[in-house]
């Protein structure tokens, strides 16, 4: 096996949560509110329910091929050459979302805090630290995240509670004004983000107790759905449906905090949440790409791929969009459908059906 | 060896870079306390800024010369947009303009009549200006309003910020204004302020010109003027269409459930001509909408608690009958206030400025879809019933007046 490290169940849950919530808290609430208005929290709950089948399929597939990642068990299901093609597509997909994330990461810092610094500076910094972490292996990433996630959650809870004086629960009324179709449309964006749980398949083989995979995925989804719903409720009760026009509503929420003119200007808190969460998320996907490529190429070691992949990610992250609006437009209107329909749900579902038809464990005889 | 070289390079880069990129030293910033926006006759933006003069903010409690010196520098510049005008200002201002500590945004009356959406966009978009700044409308030009001083605070911007928060009026933050503009269930209102004569000037730098007093009353121009809250500007969508005076503003506060500290004065039930004043300690308003498919109706229930703090007459307050009569008069007084502002909104302006539309929306979500685009019309034709319950809980440190 390429990865020698093992992570325990708690670390896996933590990784899953950071991997999803880190970027979901930025642009997604606005996308959801744009469709569902004050019912956005219903969309969020719906998304958490809809993502459960995705998580189940992911875990089920992994349990049929214990100790193997998707890149490896593809071969057992589809045979050598089709597996190479689908495997390549998966790697492409990981590269694509990872570079999108790096772009989101840089865009946020440049837009909100450091408008004069070139975007690429932040990209280089995060990719370099990511590369260093990957050289240290999965365990180090998991342990880093074990320190970061509590800080992230604490900061978010603090922001949400300090902004309470500005909130008005009436802004959530009337409930269910949006039609079911609108609520469903609103749930697609969070669903696509929650659906990143499908990437969990790449680390299931490295769990100390792989049998707990379903429990881990379920608890992660539950917590992610809960955190995200609270964020949406917090934002909507503060700003009403005008959230839809905001680029980063959680940042606006942070900026309205003013307790007795003493506790105010908490922007750096959200910046640190973003830098910690963004780093873990980017590094996680970066790791998945490096590991997956090594498995795809059947190398005996994944570390030599770190640098080349990093450079590809850097170049792509700069080329992926001309401006912020273009990248948000892509995320909201293209990425959502393409993510859910193919890599998060579509392909795994087909794989599972084929695997079951051809017999458990893919013993193709 | 290679590791050592890399380490050396890293340490060197620390020295060379040291976080100096896009640094903003306090001494390089021009901190804007207030901004005002007017429109020039040719449709351009005239941006006025009040920049804090750091020397005047220096430490120490005793500054004998402070009154002699202006604590703020006010200057104006014309541009096609706010950002354009800011760039023009940079030509004069030796430091980098910094919006992060801005307290108030003043919109000139004329500019507000032509629509405020285009005026506030810069402030909601720019990450430097904060959504917690107070927005208000100036009588006349914003430029004149900002060109004033405060006796107590360092700048008139800070003093205005405090007045808005504490005095009778509906303070509006930028984020609230954005929500009001985005909502179909209400029309925005903004506090209306102007310069009024306020005592003798406390130093040569404190003399003001009250704009409209120029030439007519030379004496007034020699006085000191403070920015004063004189009512509420009423908007139809984003255009200023009228103004409520202070009593009507109190009515507006009652109707939007934002009544704060204040007083109510009523004629004494026993002795005509003498007055009784009650300090409001608590006020609560409930609005319930009803809809029969044709007309909307609103039931407004106001409850108020207060302490009797001044009595010119000599009736015996320990007599429950008299007490009840006073409470009844208070209720009538509140109803009058509320009715007066409601009548203005319904019949003079035909505009819902109380967010009744939003409470209607909460209860009748299906009907709202059809009504939201002609809500002001529905509101103007709505029946509104007011029920007021007033209670006096305490009578201060005196019970029965015997002196």
XYZ file of C-alpha atoms in Angstrom, chain B residues 87-333:
247
model
C -9.449 59.567 -6.692
C -9.756 63.286 -7.315
C -9.448 63.859 -3.572
C -6.231 61.854 -3.483
C -4.664 64.616 -5.536
C -5.056 66.974 -2.594
C -4.840 64.703 0.398
C -1.289 63.790 1.259
C -2.264 60.492 2.876
C -4.090 57.398 1.694
C -7.816 57.737 2.130
C -9.130 55.152 4.582
C -12.850 54.447 4.906
C -12.733 51.875 7.703
C -13.625 54.231 10.528
C -16.365 56.136 8.811
C -19.256 56.826 11.196
C -21.880 58.546 9.076
C -22.855 58.787 5.439
C -24.790 61.978 4.703
C -26.973 62.188 1.622
C -27.873 65.652 0.382
C -31.582 66.382 0.110
C -31.486 67.093 -3.611
C -29.371 64.046 -4.340
C -31.744 61.892 -2.282
C -34.712 63.139 -4.310
C -33.100 61.719 -7.430
C -32.585 58.295 -5.898
C -30.162 56.890 -3.375
C -29.446 53.446 -4.832
C -26.666 54.759 -7.023
C -25.235 56.810 -4.150
C -24.811 54.017 -1.629
C -23.572 51.308 -3.973
C -19.906 52.126 -3.458
C -20.263 51.863 0.303
C -21.946 48.463 0.206
C -19.445 47.079 -2.301
C -16.165 48.376 -0.973
C -14.677 46.069 1.639
C -13.268 49.120 3.440
C -16.494 50.885 4.332
C -18.532 48.990 6.891
C -22.208 48.091 6.746
C -22.641 49.388 10.295
C -22.227 53.057 9.350
C -25.211 55.341 9.899
C -26.968 56.749 6.851
C -28.921 59.991 7.050
C -30.363 62.753 4.922
C -29.253 66.357 5.309
C -31.548 69.275 4.884
C -29.971 71.191 2.028
C -26.510 70.083 1.081
C -24.551 67.314 2.762
C -21.479 69.484 2.313
C -22.836 72.206 4.611
C -23.869 69.717 7.259
C -20.427 68.175 7.432
C -18.804 71.586 7.664
C -19.592 71.858 11.346
C -18.063 71.156 14.705
C -19.056 69.429 17.872
C -18.620 70.924 21.319
C -18.304 67.590 23.080
C -16.878 65.113 20.611
C -13.777 65.427 18.510
C -15.674 65.651 15.264
C -19.245 66.394 14.303
C -19.378 62.944 12.683
C -18.895 61.191 15.999
C -21.376 63.459 17.701
C -23.943 62.767 14.974
C -23.388 59.037 15.351
C -24.180 59.272 19.060
C -27.176 61.539 18.542
C -28.607 59.115 16.015
C -28.272 56.196 18.358
C -29.684 57.871 21.441
C -32.099 60.582 20.418
C -35.659 60.464 19.191
C -35.511 59.094 15.705
C -35.124 55.940 13.716
C -31.432 55.271 13.289
C -30.624 53.386 10.102
C -27.424 51.496 9.416
C -26.274 50.879 5.882
C -27.223 47.215 6.192
C -30.752 48.140 7.329
C -31.115 50.528 4.422
C -30.058 47.795 2.008
C -32.652 45.450 3.499
C -35.353 48.118 3.272
C -34.457 48.806 -0.348
C -34.508 45.104 -1.165
C -37.888 44.536 0.507
C -41.188 45.064 -1.286
C -43.010 45.170 2.028
C -41.736 48.564 3.097
C -40.371 51.869 1.880
C -37.166 53.150 3.419
C -37.004 55.953 5.939
C -33.839 57.765 6.935
C -33.202 60.213 9.770
C -33.332 63.823 8.663
C -30.768 66.203 10.129
C -29.867 69.844 9.836
C -27.739 72.499 11.476
C -29.452 74.518 14.179
C -28.121 77.281 16.382
C -26.823 75.711 19.592
C -25.369 78.076 22.124
C -22.453 80.425 22.009
C -19.340 79.444 20.070
C -16.662 78.165 22.452
C -13.724 79.336 20.416
C -12.935 81.051 17.152
C -12.990 77.792 15.251
C -16.493 76.956 16.413
C -18.461 79.589 14.534
C -20.675 78.139 11.865
C -22.702 79.288 8.973
C -26.195 77.953 9.018
C -26.614 77.848 5.259
C -30.027 79.440 4.820
C -29.300 82.101 7.461
C -26.553 83.625 5.383
C -27.124 87.330 4.561
C -30.530 87.419 6.244
C -29.552 87.190 9.863
C -25.937 88.017 10.352
C -26.303 87.203 14.024
C -27.224 83.595 13.393
C -24.145 83.043 11.288
C -22.028 84.094 14.250
C -23.446 81.385 16.445
C -22.374 77.839 17.005
C -24.441 75.244 15.219
C -24.703 71.548 15.921
C -26.062 68.850 13.684
C -29.580 68.236 14.987
C -32.100 65.509 14.379
C -35.223 67.188 13.058
C -37.311 64.353 11.712
C -37.427 61.508 9.261
C -37.100 61.485 5.518
C -39.731 59.433 3.708
C -38.753 57.547 0.584
C -40.760 56.130 -2.249
C -38.583 53.219 -3.242
C -35.231 55.011 -3.338
C -36.405 58.584 -3.889
C -36.908 61.082 -1.106
C -40.484 62.352 -1.311
C -41.153 64.018 2.011
C -40.329 64.577 5.604
C -41.930 63.734 8.932
C -41.494 66.134 11.828
C -40.350 64.993 15.270
C -43.816 64.121 16.736
C -44.613 62.069 13.641
C -41.220 60.418 13.961
C -42.273 59.321 17.444
C -45.389 57.862 15.881
C -43.208 56.035 13.377
C -41.147 54.643 16.254
C -44.299 53.355 17.952
C -45.486 51.707 14.764
C -42.175 50.024 14.019
C -41.875 48.776 17.613
C -38.660 50.701 18.150
C -39.819 53.128 20.793
C -36.963 53.921 23.091
C -36.605 56.367 25.943
C -38.910 59.329 25.617
C -41.691 61.244 27.269
C -45.355 61.914 26.783
C -46.964 65.136 27.933
C -50.718 65.342 28.468
C -53.049 68.004 29.813
C -54.089 67.345 33.392
C -57.583 65.797 33.662
C -58.438 67.932 36.708
C -56.945 71.334 35.936
C -57.109 72.470 32.315
C -53.991 74.291 31.141
C -51.663 72.386 33.436
C -49.564 69.537 32.122
C -48.351 66.139 33.245
C -45.261 64.449 31.788
C -44.596 60.749 31.838
C -41.274 59.123 31.109
C -41.667 56.076 28.879
C -39.892 53.035 30.262
C -41.305 50.335 28.046
C -43.290 50.288 24.862
C -44.398 47.378 22.728
C -46.360 47.272 19.529
C -48.069 44.306 17.952
C -49.361 44.472 14.427
C -51.735 41.898 13.104
C -52.811 41.996 9.481
C -56.130 40.639 8.189
C -57.162 40.129 4.600
C -60.588 39.298 3.226
C -59.531 38.901 -0.392
C -60.371 42.498 -1.184
C -59.111 44.827 1.486
C -56.378 44.612 4.045
C -57.003 45.514 7.662
C -54.513 46.000 10.454
C -55.072 45.674 14.179
C -52.436 47.576 16.091
C -52.038 46.914 19.775
C -49.719 49.201 21.712
C -48.829 48.703 25.337
C -46.812 51.261 27.190
C -45.399 51.571 30.673
C -44.007 54.724 32.171
C -43.097 56.697 35.263
C -44.806 59.977 36.084
C -41.988 62.456 36.481
C -43.579 65.892 36.302
C -46.900 67.231 37.466
C -47.817 70.891 37.133
C -51.296 70.307 38.492
C -52.128 69.224 42.040
C -54.599 66.351 41.669
C -54.274 63.528 44.154
C -52.395 60.739 42.425
C -53.279 58.268 45.163
C -56.891 58.374 43.980
C -57.293 55.407 41.589
C -59.933 57.238 39.562
C -57.613 60.119 38.765
C -54.828 57.723 38.086
C -57.007 55.849 35.606
C -58.024 59.129 33.956
C -54.374 60.067 33.451
C -53.624 56.678 31.986
C -56.560 57.004 29.630
C -55.380 60.409 28.430
C -51.965 58.986 27.790
C -53.419 56.219 25.705
C -55.393 58.783 23.712
C -52.263 60.860 23.241
